[in-house]
Amino acid sequence: MTAPLSLRELDALSVDRLHGVGEERRTSLQEVEIESVFDLLTHYPRRYVDRSREAKLGEVSPGQEVMVVGDVESVKSRRTRNRRSIVEVSLSDDTGSLRLVFFNQAWRSKQLKHGLTVALFGKVDLYRGQLQMTNPLVDLVGDRTGRIIAIYPQSGKAGLTTWDIGRWSTEALRRCEHRGIVEPLPSHLLDDLQLLDRTSAFRAIHQPNSMSEVAEARNRLVLDELLRVQLVLRIRKMHRLETASGIAHRCDSPLLTSFLDHLPFELTTAQQRTMAEVKADLKTEQPMHRLLQGDVGSGKTIVALHALLVAVADGHQGALMAPTEVLADQHYLSLAELAKGLEVSDHSTLMGSRPVSIKVLTNRITGAERQRVIKGLGNGSVDLVIGTHALIQEGVTFSSLTVVVVDEQHRFGVEQRSILRERGRPDGKWPHLLVMTATPIPRTAAMTVYGDLDVSTLDELPPGRTPINTFWVSDNAETVWQQVRSEIAQGRQAYVVCPLIEESDKLDADSAETTKDLLSKGELSGVKVGLLHGRLSAIDKQRTMETFREGRLDVLVATTVIEVGVDVSNATTMVILSADRFGIAQLHQLRGRVGRGAHQSTCFLVTTDEVSEDAEARLRALEESTDGFALAERDLELRGEGTIFDQKQSGRNDLKLASLARDRVWVERARDLAATLVDESGSLEQYASLEDEVRWFIERRDDDAENLLRG
Ligand code: ADP
Ligand code: MG
C-alpha cells in the first residue's frame, strides 16, 4: 500500500486532474485562487443547508422564520412605475407551494430557472391570502443529496457555482480515499485535544452528516492552520536561541545612573518592571527579541530610550526606526529632550567625555548633512540615530550597532529586520531588538503575529491623568463648539481633527484648511486657531506645534498627523469630525492626545451623515471604554483579522478558517503544542511529516524558507 498523501503532494496536483475541469474551468478556478487539489480542499463551505430542519411548504404558517426546499415552477419579472424591479417566483414541493418576491434583484430571474431545486431562508408572510417570502436568502442545492448540504462561496464573475465546487471537492475526496491524507500528529495528541484525524476532518467539513460533525471538523482544521503558523514561529525562535549571539552589556555606567537620576518624573511600576526585563536581556549575549506594548500614553518612549542608552553608555550605538518621517521627527524631539546633558566617555577629547550625539536619518536629510550622519554612524561618532526606512538603505553601516528599537513593527517585515542586523556590526553579532507597538494587540493576535518575541507590557498609566469622557454627538454639534469655547475661556486648549480623506495628503490638507477657515469665521470666531497637516514643511509644522505648546494658539485644527507623539497637557478637548470614518485604534490614538494633565478632558466624536452599523459599534465602543487592550479585542471582533495583518505580514492568508477573535483557545493550544513538538535545536526531527509540511508551507508563500526559519 502506498503512503498517505501529504499536503505537499495535494498541492502539487493541479485541479485540471478532476473531471470537468478543462482549460476554461481551470482559469475560472484560478481567479478564485484555487489551483491545486489542496486549494480546493481548503476552499471551505461558507455555510450549510441542514435539511433535517427543513419545513414542508404545506406546513408553514405566516410569521414563521423557516428554511424550505422546493423546485422552481415559474419566474416572472417586471418593473414598478418607479422603476423598481420585481421578480416573482413560484416554488413547490410535494406538499404545497409558496410565492417568492425579490425587490431590486433583477438578476434573480437569470439565477432561478424552472425546475431548479433551491433552499430558502426567510420569514413567511401572508399577502392577499397567499403565503409569500420577501427577499429570502437563496442557496442553490442542485442535485446534491444528503441531509446536510455544503454551500460554497460562489463567484458569479468566475462563473463558478456552489455545486461545481461541491462536486469537485467530493471527487477529490473520493480519489484521496485510497491513500488517505497524511496525519502528521501522533494519535495520543489528537486524543488529548479530542480532535478528528485529518482525513476525517476534510471529509466531514465538505460532506457532513450532522452539524456537530462540522464543528468537530472545523476544530481540527483550525488547529492545523494555527499550528503551522506557530511551528514556524517556534522553530525560528529556537533556532535563534541556539545560534545567534550578541554583545552582553554592562548596565551600571555613570551615564545610565545620571539618566535615571534626572528623569523629570517618577517611573511607574510598569515602567520599572519593563526596564528591568529589558536590562536583563541586554546583559546577556543572547540577543534580545522583545515586544514592548502599552497603551497610548503609557510611557514607552522612556523605556526605549533607556534601552538605547545602555548601548551608548557601553560604547556602542543605538538606532530607533519609525514608520514615517513625522514619527521619526517626533521621536527625535522627545529623545533629544530626555537625553539633554548626558555625556558619553570619549578618550579622544580633552575632558575624556562628550555629549551624547543623536541624529536623524530620513529621506528629508540630504546632501552634506546626510553624508555627515552616515559617516558618523560608520565611525561611531554618532551614538544614537532615529530614522525611517532610510536607515536600512544601501550605504548605511554602523560602527557597532547593538540595540535596535523598531516602532510599529507591523509595518516592517522580517527581511528588513535582518538587513539592519547585517549592517549592525562588522563581526556579525546580532543587535538586541525591541519592538514597540503603539496599538495594543489582543493577546491571541500577538501570539500569532509576534509569536517569536518575548513580551513586555506597560499596563499602567502614569499618575495624575484624569480619565477622558467620550461622547458621540450625531446631531447637535453646536453644543460641542460651546464646550470648546468654554474650555478656552478657562485657559484650556483643544484639538479638532478633520475628516479623514482616503490616502491623499493633498485632499487631507485641503480638508483641514477648509475646516479651519469655516471654524474661524463661524463657530470659533475670535478664537486663535492654528493649522497642522502633513503638507506643511517640517519647519512650519514644528513652529505651529511650538506655538500651540506655548499656549499662543487655543485650537489646533489638524489631520491625523497629530495621531502620535503630540503631547500638550493643557489641551483638554478633542473634537474628531466625521469620526465614523476612523477605525477604533485610530480613534483611540487620537483621543490619547488629551487627558495628559490634571484637568478633566473630553473627547467628542462628531458625525453628520447617517452612520453604518459597524461605525456605530465602533463609536459606542469608544464611548464605553478607554482601555486600549479592551478596545483592541473589540476591534478584532468587529473587523476580524484585517486589522492585525497587513500585506507584508505573513499569516493573513494562512488563516482561511481560523479566526483570531473566535478561536482564541485554539491559538493557545496551537502555541503550546508547537512548544512541545519543536526540540531545542529548532527542529521537528521526531515528526518528519510535520517538518516537511512546515517547509512546504513556507515555500508556498514564496518566501525564502531558510531565512524565515532563521530570521
Ligand atoms: P507612549 O509612547 O507610550 O504613548 P510616551 O512615552 O509618549 O507614551 O509618554 C506619554 C507622556 O507621559 C509623555 O509626556 C511622557 O513624558 C509622560 N510620562 C512618561 N512616563 C511618565 C511617568 N512615569 N510619570 C509621568 N509622566 C510620564
Ligand atoms: Mg509614543
XYZ file of C-alpha atoms and ligand atoms in Angstrom:
739
model
C 0.000 0.000 0.000
C 1.235 3.495 -0.826
C 1.834 6.124 1.822
C -0.902 8.641 2.641
C -0.952 11.845 0.605
C 0.933 14.749 2.079
C -0.340 18.309 1.795
C 2.679 18.979 -0.385
C 1.516 16.275 -2.780
C -2.065 17.552 -2.753
C -0.740 20.992 -3.527
C 1.244 19.641 -6.456
C -1.869 18.108 -8.031
C -3.466 20.541 -10.413
C -7.258 20.861 -10.330
C -7.409 20.016 -14.020
C -6.922 16.416 -12.980
C -10.555 16.449 -11.890
C -13.443 15.548 -14.182
C -14.957 18.506 -15.893
C -12.059 20.853 -15.231
C -10.698 21.843 -18.602
C -8.815 24.892 -19.653
C -11.745 27.244 -19.160
C -12.707 25.982 -15.713
C -9.095 25.941 -14.668
C -8.853 29.643 -15.463
C -12.060 30.406 -13.579
C -10.800 28.494 -10.569
C -7.523 30.326 -10.736
C -9.440 33.572 -10.419
C -10.651 32.480 -7.010
C -7.181 31.245 -6.115
C -7.874 27.559 -6.479
C -5.097 25.938 -8.459
C -4.325 22.719 -6.680
C -6.341 19.974 -5.052
C -5.096 21.330 -1.730
C -6.573 24.753 -2.575
C -9.832 23.078 -3.439
C -9.986 21.073 -0.232
C -9.278 24.184 1.803
C -11.893 26.179 -0.066
C -14.283 25.680 2.802
C -18.075 25.884 2.727
C -19.466 29.216 3.740
C -22.486 27.639 5.382
C -24.656 24.563 5.305
C -28.229 23.771 4.451
C -29.417 21.446 7.173
C -32.281 19.571 5.595
C -33.214 17.925 8.846
C -34.558 21.311 9.865
C -36.438 21.835 6.650
C -40.101 22.774 6.766
C -42.610 21.400 4.265
C -44.421 24.023 2.213
C -47.752 22.582 3.248
C -46.940 23.141 6.918
C -45.553 26.648 7.092
C -47.636 29.421 8.561
C -47.385 33.223 8.457
C -44.876 34.813 10.840
C -42.548 31.798 10.938
C -38.833 32.022 10.173
C -38.120 28.854 8.237
C -35.913 27.017 5.842
C -37.719 25.376 2.961
C -36.536 23.448 -0.059
C -38.509 23.321 -3.276
C -38.469 23.369 -7.040
C -38.868 26.489 -9.117
C -42.174 26.340 -11.046
C -42.249 29.716 -12.738
C -40.372 33.005 -12.797
C -41.776 36.385 -13.785
C -40.017 39.691 -13.727
C -41.408 43.189 -14.114
C -40.826 46.756 -13.072
C -42.934 49.008 -10.930
C -43.883 52.500 -12.041
C -40.911 53.931 -10.187
C -38.593 51.521 -11.994
C -38.043 49.127 -9.125
C -37.528 45.617 -10.379
C -39.662 42.823 -9.013
C -39.013 39.160 -9.593
C -41.803 36.787 -8.625
C -41.119 33.096 -8.308
C -43.439 30.278 -7.594
C -41.972 27.390 -5.666
C -43.399 23.984 -4.876
C -42.675 20.749 -3.092
C -44.843 17.654 -2.790
C -46.951 19.244 -0.045
C -47.688 22.733 -1.308
C -46.447 25.915 -2.881
C -45.090 29.318 -1.944
C -44.717 32.661 -3.648
C -41.310 34.414 -3.518
C -40.837 38.087 -4.201
C -37.479 39.734 -4.813
C -37.246 43.510 -4.943
C -34.364 45.121 -6.780
C -32.679 41.817 -7.528
C -33.348 41.635 -11.253
C -30.596 39.049 -11.651
C -32.706 36.520 -9.767
C -34.662 35.906 -12.950
C -31.483 34.598 -14.540
C -30.400 32.651 -11.484
C -33.699 30.925 -10.758
C -34.732 28.726 -13.657
C -37.701 26.442 -13.989
C -37.017 23.068 -12.384
C -34.129 24.191 -10.190
C -34.027 22.962 -6.591
C -33.351 25.744 -4.113
C -33.148 26.178 -0.376
C -34.612 29.353 1.081
C -34.293 31.016 4.435
C -36.700 33.711 5.444
C -39.889 34.791 7.079
C -43.252 33.694 5.783
C -45.909 36.394 5.268
C -49.445 36.378 4.124
C -50.064 38.524 1.051
C -53.571 38.701 -0.402
C -54.362 35.398 1.195
C -51.308 33.671 -0.218
C -48.146 32.570 1.604
C -45.133 34.529 0.497
C -41.464 35.152 1.317
C -39.921 38.512 0.526
C -36.219 38.763 -0.347
C -35.311 35.395 1.203
C -31.765 34.068 1.385
C -31.307 31.658 -1.504
C -28.991 28.680 -1.823
C -28.873 26.541 -4.904
C -28.948 22.960 -3.823
C -28.705 21.416 -7.270
C -28.975 17.687 -7.450
C -26.961 17.201 -4.322
C -28.428 14.877 -1.807
C -27.700 14.217 1.802
C -29.037 15.606 4.991
C -26.576 18.482 5.126
C -25.545 20.346 2.025
C -22.412 22.452 1.969
C -22.777 25.871 0.387
C -19.545 27.264 -1.004
C -18.598 30.858 -1.545
C -19.617 31.419 -5.138
C -18.132 33.574 -7.736
C -20.595 34.841 -10.266
C -17.811 36.618 -12.063
C -15.738 33.496 -12.486
C -18.889 31.579 -13.403
C -18.493 29.007 -10.673
C -21.458 27.706 -8.773
C -21.541 26.169 -5.368
C -22.383 22.795 -6.807
C -19.439 22.893 -9.234
C -17.176 23.333 -6.252
C -19.111 20.787 -4.224
C -18.864 18.207 -6.982
C -15.143 18.697 -7.428
C -14.362 18.532 -3.752
C -16.446 15.384 -3.490
C -14.480 13.865 -6.326
C -11.161 14.996 -4.870
C -12.047 13.446 -1.520
C -13.144 10.229 -3.144
C -9.873 9.966 -5.020
C -7.895 10.607 -1.833
C -9.726 7.801 -0.051
C -7.491 5.060 -1.249
C -4.275 6.522 0.138
C -5.764 8.784 2.767
C -4.384 12.171 3.759
C -1.305 12.229 5.919
C -1.802 12.573 9.654
C 1.249 14.373 10.988
C 0.197 14.390 14.627
C 0.618 11.395 16.900
C -2.695 9.875 17.896
C -2.234 10.456 21.623
C -2.085 14.191 20.962
C -5.223 14.033 18.869
C -6.911 12.181 21.695
C -5.780 14.715 24.259
C -7.247 17.525 22.225
C -10.290 15.468 21.230
C -9.622 16.044 17.569
C -10.602 14.136 14.455
C -7.861 12.774 12.256
C -7.181 14.887 9.217
C -8.739 12.657 6.569
C -11.993 12.502 8.505
C -11.894 16.233 9.116
C -11.612 17.080 5.428
C -14.404 14.652 4.628
C -16.645 15.987 7.363
C -16.221 19.651 6.572
C -17.245 19.054 2.961
C -19.757 16.239 3.417
C -21.004 16.354 6.968
C -23.641 14.013 8.309
C -24.576 16.418 11.052
C -23.817 19.927 12.148
C -21.934 18.643 15.172
C -19.615 16.830 12.793
C -18.960 20.157 11.084
C -17.956 21.673 14.387
C -15.553 18.830 15.106
C -14.029 19.009 11.661
C -13.658 22.727 11.942
C -11.744 22.430 15.215
C -9.270 20.081 13.628
C -8.705 22.191 10.523
C -8.461 25.384 12.555
C -5.803 23.781 14.683
C -3.941 22.748 11.535
C -3.796 26.303 10.273
C -2.797 27.806 13.564
C -0.283 25.093 14.310
C 1.594 25.670 11.055
C 1.971 29.342 11.920
C 3.056 28.576 15.467
C 5.549 25.962 14.325
C 7.274 28.449 12.042
C 7.475 30.948 14.871
C 8.717 28.380 17.340
C 11.343 26.961 15.018
C 12.567 30.444 14.302
C 12.796 31.223 17.971
C 14.611 28.048 18.954
C 16.977 28.481 16.093
C 17.784 31.981 17.165
C 18.287 30.941 20.753
C 20.717 28.310 19.649
C 22.776 30.130 17.086
C 22.573 33.879 17.465
C 24.921 35.776 19.659
C 25.173 39.432 20.518
C 27.013 41.735 22.864
C 26.488 41.466 26.604
C 26.179 44.964 28.013
C 27.142 46.460 31.332
C 24.159 48.220 32.743
C 25.611 50.248 35.602
C 27.580 53.037 33.932
C 27.502 56.638 35.212
C 25.620 57.698 32.072
C 22.698 55.422 32.900
C 22.689 56.380 36.545
C 22.702 60.042 35.634
C 19.890 59.493 33.152
C 17.712 57.706 35.690
C 18.519 60.220 38.434
C 17.485 63.168 36.335
C 14.221 61.942 34.919
C 11.529 64.631 35.037
C 9.134 62.196 36.740
C 8.970 59.019 38.794
C 8.755 55.857 36.758
C 5.570 53.870 37.044
C 5.841 50.373 38.457
C 5.125 49.029 34.986
C 7.942 51.083 33.504
C 10.343 49.889 36.197
C 9.373 46.289 35.624
C 9.678 46.599 31.865
C 13.040 48.341 32.053
C 14.273 45.573 34.326
C 13.126 42.960 31.802
C 14.921 44.784 29.025
C 18.040 45.211 31.104
C 18.130 41.524 31.935
C 18.049 40.767 28.198
C 20.751 43.282 27.366
C 23.112 41.843 29.953
C 23.375 38.548 28.132
C 24.933 37.550 24.843
C 21.621 36.156 23.798
C 20.199 38.903 21.562
C 17.050 40.439 22.964
C 13.943 39.844 20.897
C 11.222 41.623 22.759
C 7.892 43.266 22.091
C 7.027 46.303 24.155
C 3.355 47.002 24.149
C 1.491 49.583 26.064
C -1.496 51.782 25.663
C -1.192 55.264 24.273
C 0.403 57.492 26.897
C 1.729 54.626 28.987
C 5.266 55.920 28.582
C 7.005 53.647 26.100
C 9.448 56.301 24.912
C 11.414 56.343 28.122
C 11.737 52.564 28.113
C 13.012 52.666 24.548
C 15.481 55.420 25.285
C 16.761 53.566 28.296
C 17.493 50.526 26.148
C 19.250 52.648 23.541
C 21.333 54.364 26.185
C 22.532 51.054 27.560
C 24.257 50.548 24.218
C 25.595 54.081 24.097
C 26.871 54.028 27.658
C 28.755 50.874 26.840
C 30.494 52.485 23.869
C 28.160 51.128 21.172
C 25.306 52.579 19.149
C 21.525 52.543 19.225
C 19.009 53.047 16.445
C 15.299 53.739 16.541
C 13.369 53.014 13.381
C 9.950 54.612 12.858
C 7.470 54.043 10.054
C 7.081 57.669 8.965
C 9.122 60.864 8.868
C 6.696 62.700 11.124
C 7.068 59.996 13.713
C 10.831 59.896 13.381
C 10.982 63.653 13.914
C 8.703 63.455 16.918
C 10.747 60.687 18.457
C 13.861 62.696 17.833
C 12.419 65.698 19.661
C 11.392 63.737 22.726
C 14.564 61.649 22.900
C 16.817 64.675 22.459
C 14.961 66.430 25.255
C 15.214 63.480 27.622
C 18.881 62.892 26.817
C 19.877 66.514 27.324
C 23.062 66.935 29.302
C 24.096 63.279 29.105
C 27.763 62.640 28.463
C 29.434 59.618 26.987
C 33.064 58.863 27.641
C 35.378 59.619 24.753
C 39.097 59.482 25.361
C 39.921 61.405 22.247
C 38.544 64.538 23.867
C 40.217 66.753 26.393
C 37.760 66.023 29.193
C 37.514 62.340 28.355
C 33.841 62.733 27.549
C 31.449 64.468 25.158
C 27.685 64.968 24.874
C 25.705 62.017 23.545
C 25.305 62.573 19.815
C 21.776 61.999 18.474
C 20.958 62.350 14.771
C 18.001 61.925 12.452
C 18.206 59.995 9.216
C 15.178 60.213 6.944
C 14.776 60.999 3.268
C 14.426 64.619 4.206
C 18.025 64.703 5.366
C 20.028 65.190 2.194
C 23.332 66.407 0.833
C 26.195 67.215 3.157
C 24.153 66.646 6.320
C 23.223 63.182 5.149
C 26.850 62.398 4.398
C 27.827 63.615 7.848
C 25.274 61.407 9.577
C 26.216 58.365 7.545
C 29.882 58.947 8.190
C 29.228 59.397 11.907
C 27.348 56.114 12.038
C 30.214 54.395 10.275
C 32.940 55.740 12.536
C 30.971 55.701 15.775
C 30.870 59.436 16.432
C 27.082 59.336 16.207
C 25.729 57.401 19.196
C 22.040 57.360 18.562
C 20.116 57.596 15.338
C 16.393 57.998 14.806
C 15.189 57.270 11.320
C 12.854 55.724 8.839
C 13.496 53.113 6.162
C 16.413 55.368 5.248
C 18.311 53.522 7.981
C 18.343 50.310 6.012
C 19.268 51.848 2.689
C 22.338 50.789 0.813
C 25.436 52.503 2.100
C 24.372 52.922 5.709
C 26.613 50.927 8.004
C 27.312 51.190 11.675
C 30.469 51.091 13.687
C 28.821 48.956 16.358
C 25.048 48.922 16.465
C 23.958 46.831 19.421
C 20.447 47.989 20.307
C 17.678 48.483 17.785
C 14.221 49.763 18.636
C 11.582 49.400 15.963
C 8.401 51.382 16.401
C 5.203 49.937 14.966
C 6.915 46.828 13.786
C 3.980 45.538 11.809
C 4.891 47.867 9.013
C 8.302 46.291 8.732
C 8.964 42.788 7.557
C 11.302 40.120 8.792
C 13.676 40.889 5.940
C 14.100 44.492 6.899
C 14.876 43.429 10.396
C 17.610 41.194 9.120
C 19.143 43.894 6.896
C 19.595 46.120 9.900
C 21.111 43.194 11.705
C 23.631 42.502 8.990
C 24.792 46.088 8.826
C 24.898 46.377 12.580
C 28.350 45.095 13.350
C 31.288 44.026 11.284
C 31.713 40.825 13.312
C 28.168 39.610 12.647
C 26.987 39.798 16.252
C 23.279 40.475 16.358
C 21.910 43.704 17.812
C 19.365 43.434 20.593
C 15.893 44.159 19.271
C 12.989 45.900 20.967
C 9.772 46.191 19.008
C 7.298 48.833 20.165
C 3.674 48.944 19.234
C 1.555 51.989 19.845
C -1.576 49.969 19.243
C -2.328 47.367 21.855
C -2.775 43.980 20.299
C -5.128 41.325 21.603
C -3.260 38.500 23.226
C -4.047 35.844 20.657
C -3.168 38.125 17.802
C 0.117 38.971 19.448
C 0.800 35.255 19.728
C 0.194 34.826 16.038
C 1.885 37.873 14.623
C 4.652 38.316 17.156
C 4.778 34.776 18.401
C 8.549 34.527 18.418
C 9.030 37.608 20.573
C 9.100 37.895 24.351
C 6.503 40.359 25.526
C 6.690 43.242 27.999
C 3.535 45.144 28.720
C 3.056 48.613 30.156
C -0.308 48.056 31.773
C -0.389 51.194 33.858
C -0.676 54.861 33.009
C 1.496 57.473 34.716
C -0.294 59.045 37.684
C -2.136 62.329 37.536
C -4.136 61.542 34.447
C -7.856 62.075 34.621
C -9.978 59.677 32.637
C -11.317 61.126 29.395
C -15.057 61.456 28.963
C -16.111 60.476 25.480
C -19.345 61.432 23.731
C -20.651 60.539 20.345
C -22.502 63.592 19.003
C -24.592 62.915 15.949
C -26.994 65.804 15.781
C -26.363 68.901 17.825
C -22.752 69.835 17.048
C -23.344 73.350 18.390
C -23.041 72.004 21.954
C -19.579 70.756 21.066
C -18.368 74.189 19.996
C -19.934 75.748 23.084
C -17.970 73.351 25.204
C -14.764 74.135 23.296
C -15.295 77.865 23.815
C -15.998 77.396 27.488
C -12.821 75.350 27.988
C -10.826 78.031 26.176
C -12.355 80.675 28.439
C -10.910 78.699 31.341
C -7.472 78.766 29.781
C -7.530 75.293 28.247
C -6.804 74.285 24.659
C -8.434 71.981 22.112
C -7.737 69.864 19.058
C -10.042 69.485 16.106
C -9.301 66.521 13.862
C -10.613 66.818 10.318
C -12.416 64.235 8.294
C -10.085 61.572 7.033
C -9.709 61.573 3.295
C -8.542 58.329 1.820
C -4.847 58.060 1.320
C -4.329 61.516 -0.059
C -2.119 64.019 1.721
C -3.281 66.726 -0.620
C -7.008 66.208 -0.020
C -6.408 65.789 3.670
C -4.610 69.101 3.777
C -7.352 70.830 1.781
C -9.998 69.484 4.096
C -8.063 70.727 7.118
C -7.705 74.205 5.593
C -11.393 74.400 4.790
C -12.328 73.258 8.274
C -10.047 75.829 9.814
C -11.481 78.663 7.705
C -15.053 77.680 8.427
C -14.466 77.409 12.141
C -12.545 80.669 12.451
C -15.286 82.530 10.641
C -18.122 80.721 12.334
C -18.327 78.640 15.476
C -14.895 79.607 16.761
C -14.668 83.226 15.669
C -12.453 85.267 17.953
C -10.525 82.166 18.966
C -6.869 81.697 17.964
C -6.931 78.735 15.602
C -3.822 77.063 14.147
C -3.469 74.510 11.402
C -1.365 71.362 11.156
C -1.205 68.920 8.288
C 1.255 66.691 6.506
C 1.782 69.035 3.598
C 3.339 71.774 5.678
C 7.111 71.990 5.668
C 8.871 70.459 8.634
C 9.772 73.918 9.892
C 6.183 75.146 9.689
C 4.934 72.070 11.444
C 7.451 72.494 14.190
C 6.628 76.177 14.533
C 2.894 75.558 14.770
C 3.389 72.841 17.365
C 5.587 75.109 19.390
C 3.097 77.960 19.288
C 0.377 75.612 20.423
C 2.542 74.135 23.139
C 3.307 77.617 24.461
C -0.396 78.387 24.617
C -0.368 81.072 21.947
C -2.950 79.116 19.975
C -6.229 77.993 21.538
C -7.271 75.437 19.000
C -5.259 73.262 16.694
C -7.080 72.060 13.607
C -5.190 69.052 12.336
C -5.191 65.956 10.218
C -4.132 62.658 11.700
C -0.525 63.853 11.794
C -1.227 64.528 15.447
C -2.105 60.905 15.968
C 1.157 60.035 17.603
C 3.630 61.824 19.775
C 1.974 65.202 20.269
C 1.939 65.953 23.939
C 0.394 69.129 25.378
C -1.032 68.641 28.843
C -3.073 71.856 28.754
C -5.148 70.532 25.857
C -8.351 69.112 27.290
C -10.800 68.815 24.422
C -10.525 66.620 21.379
C -13.099 67.025 18.634
C -12.971 64.395 15.911
C -15.068 65.302 12.882
C -16.618 62.570 10.743
C -15.490 60.169 13.409
C -17.294 57.319 11.673
C -14.556 57.264 9.052
C -11.884 56.254 11.515
C -11.114 52.843 12.924
C -11.170 52.045 16.622
C -7.417 52.020 17.021
C -7.023 55.344 15.305
C -9.769 56.997 17.331
C -8.187 55.680 20.481
C -4.785 57.055 19.465
C -6.269 60.432 18.606
C -8.183 60.596 21.840
C -4.944 59.854 23.681
C -3.699 63.343 22.776
C -5.853 64.741 25.584
C -6.169 63.597 29.174
C -2.471 64.218 29.751
C -2.827 66.707 32.573
C -4.741 67.094 35.798
C -7.772 68.766 34.162
C -10.845 66.838 33.149
C -10.665 66.044 29.434
C -13.371 65.371 26.914
C -13.430 63.752 23.519
C -16.271 64.429 21.083
C -16.850 62.021 18.248
C -18.855 64.041 15.775
C -20.796 62.501 12.902
C -23.089 64.220 10.463
C -24.238 61.604 7.982
C -26.141 58.507 8.841
C -23.569 56.011 10.077
C -23.314 52.332 9.297
C -23.981 49.692 11.900
C -20.269 48.927 12.123
C -19.384 52.561 12.620
C -21.985 52.797 15.348
C -20.456 49.810 17.102
C -17.029 51.451 16.921
C -18.240 54.772 18.288
C -20.112 53.058 21.106
C -17.004 51.070 21.981
C -15.022 54.291 22.295
C -17.717 55.824 24.483
C -17.710 52.813 26.746
C -14.025 52.176 27.226
C -10.719 53.993 27.466
C -8.722 50.801 27.851
C -6.688 50.224 24.704
C -6.472 46.484 25.234
C -10.204 46.069 25.676
C -10.763 48.199 22.584
C -8.316 46.117 20.600
C -10.290 42.990 21.471
C -13.486 44.686 20.405
C -11.875 45.821 17.175
C -10.789 42.290 16.442
C -14.338 41.084 16.978
C -15.777 43.752 14.730
C -13.302 43.796 11.937
C -11.583 40.464 12.051
C -8.004 39.793 11.169
C -7.700 42.588 8.657
C -6.754 44.959 11.412
C -3.852 42.890 12.549
C -2.073 41.720 9.483
C -1.004 43.736 6.534
C 0.272 42.509 3.213
C 3.806 42.171 4.373
C 2.838 40.250 7.408
C 2.688 36.612 6.686
C -0.195 34.929 8.328
C -3.288 36.555 6.991
C -3.756 34.266 4.042
C -2.631 31.326 6.069
C -5.775 31.526 8.104
C -8.700 30.605 5.900
C -10.844 29.029 8.536
C -9.365 30.123 11.828
C -10.397 33.423 13.315
C -8.229 35.066 15.928
C -11.323 36.502 17.541
C -13.356 33.318 17.611
C -10.656 30.709 18.026
C -8.691 32.148 20.911
C -8.411 28.862 22.762
C -7.088 27.160 19.672
C -4.403 29.792 19.226
C -3.191 28.986 22.715
C -3.406 25.255 22.194
C -1.509 25.523 18.929
C 1.150 27.530 20.636
C 1.516 25.038 23.473
C 1.569 22.199 21.011
C 4.286 23.843 18.923
C 6.343 24.244 22.072
C 6.171 20.535 22.819
C 6.806 19.420 19.244
C 9.812 21.568 18.331
C 13.012 20.483 20.042
C 15.756 22.648 21.484
C 17.696 22.913 18.287
C 14.645 24.220 16.461
C 13.870 21.049 14.620
C 10.931 18.693 14.304
C 13.131 15.714 13.901
C 10.790 13.317 15.607
C 7.927 14.369 13.384
C 9.226 14.020 9.860
C 5.951 14.570 8.041
C 5.192 17.633 10.105
C 8.637 19.021 9.396
C 8.100 18.516 5.699
C 4.733 20.204 5.968
C 6.215 23.278 7.598
C 8.826 23.551 4.858
C 6.211 23.183 2.173
C 4.065 25.768 3.891
C 6.850 28.334 3.872
C 7.955 27.608 0.338
C 4.392 28.039 -0.775
C 4.355 31.577 0.478
C 7.175 32.405 -1.912
C 9.395 33.386 0.907
C 12.947 32.489 1.394
C 12.322 29.462 3.562
C 15.726 29.316 5.186
C 15.659 32.941 6.074
C 12.203 32.812 7.534
C 13.082 29.957 9.779
C 16.233 31.653 10.921
C 15.041 35.234 10.984
P 3.545 56.359 24.650
O 4.637 56.455 23.616
O 3.547 55.038 25.351
O 2.200 56.715 24.126
P 5.034 58.436 25.860
O 6.295 57.733 26.069
O 4.959 59.384 24.708
O 3.843 57.422 25.773
O 4.640 59.177 27.192
C 3.461 59.948 27.269
C 3.663 61.150 28.190
O 3.777 60.724 29.521
C 4.928 61.918 27.911
O 4.662 63.272 28.100
C 5.884 61.451 28.959
O 6.833 62.421 29.234
C 4.969 61.217 30.106
N 5.431 60.204 31.035
C 6.005 59.029 30.738
N 6.257 58.311 31.839
C 5.811 59.059 32.877
C 5.783 58.876 34.298
N 6.268 57.777 34.844
N 5.249 59.855 35.038
C 4.746 60.968 34.474
N 4.752 61.220 33.173
C 5.269 60.269 32.365
Mg 4.948 57.267 21.807
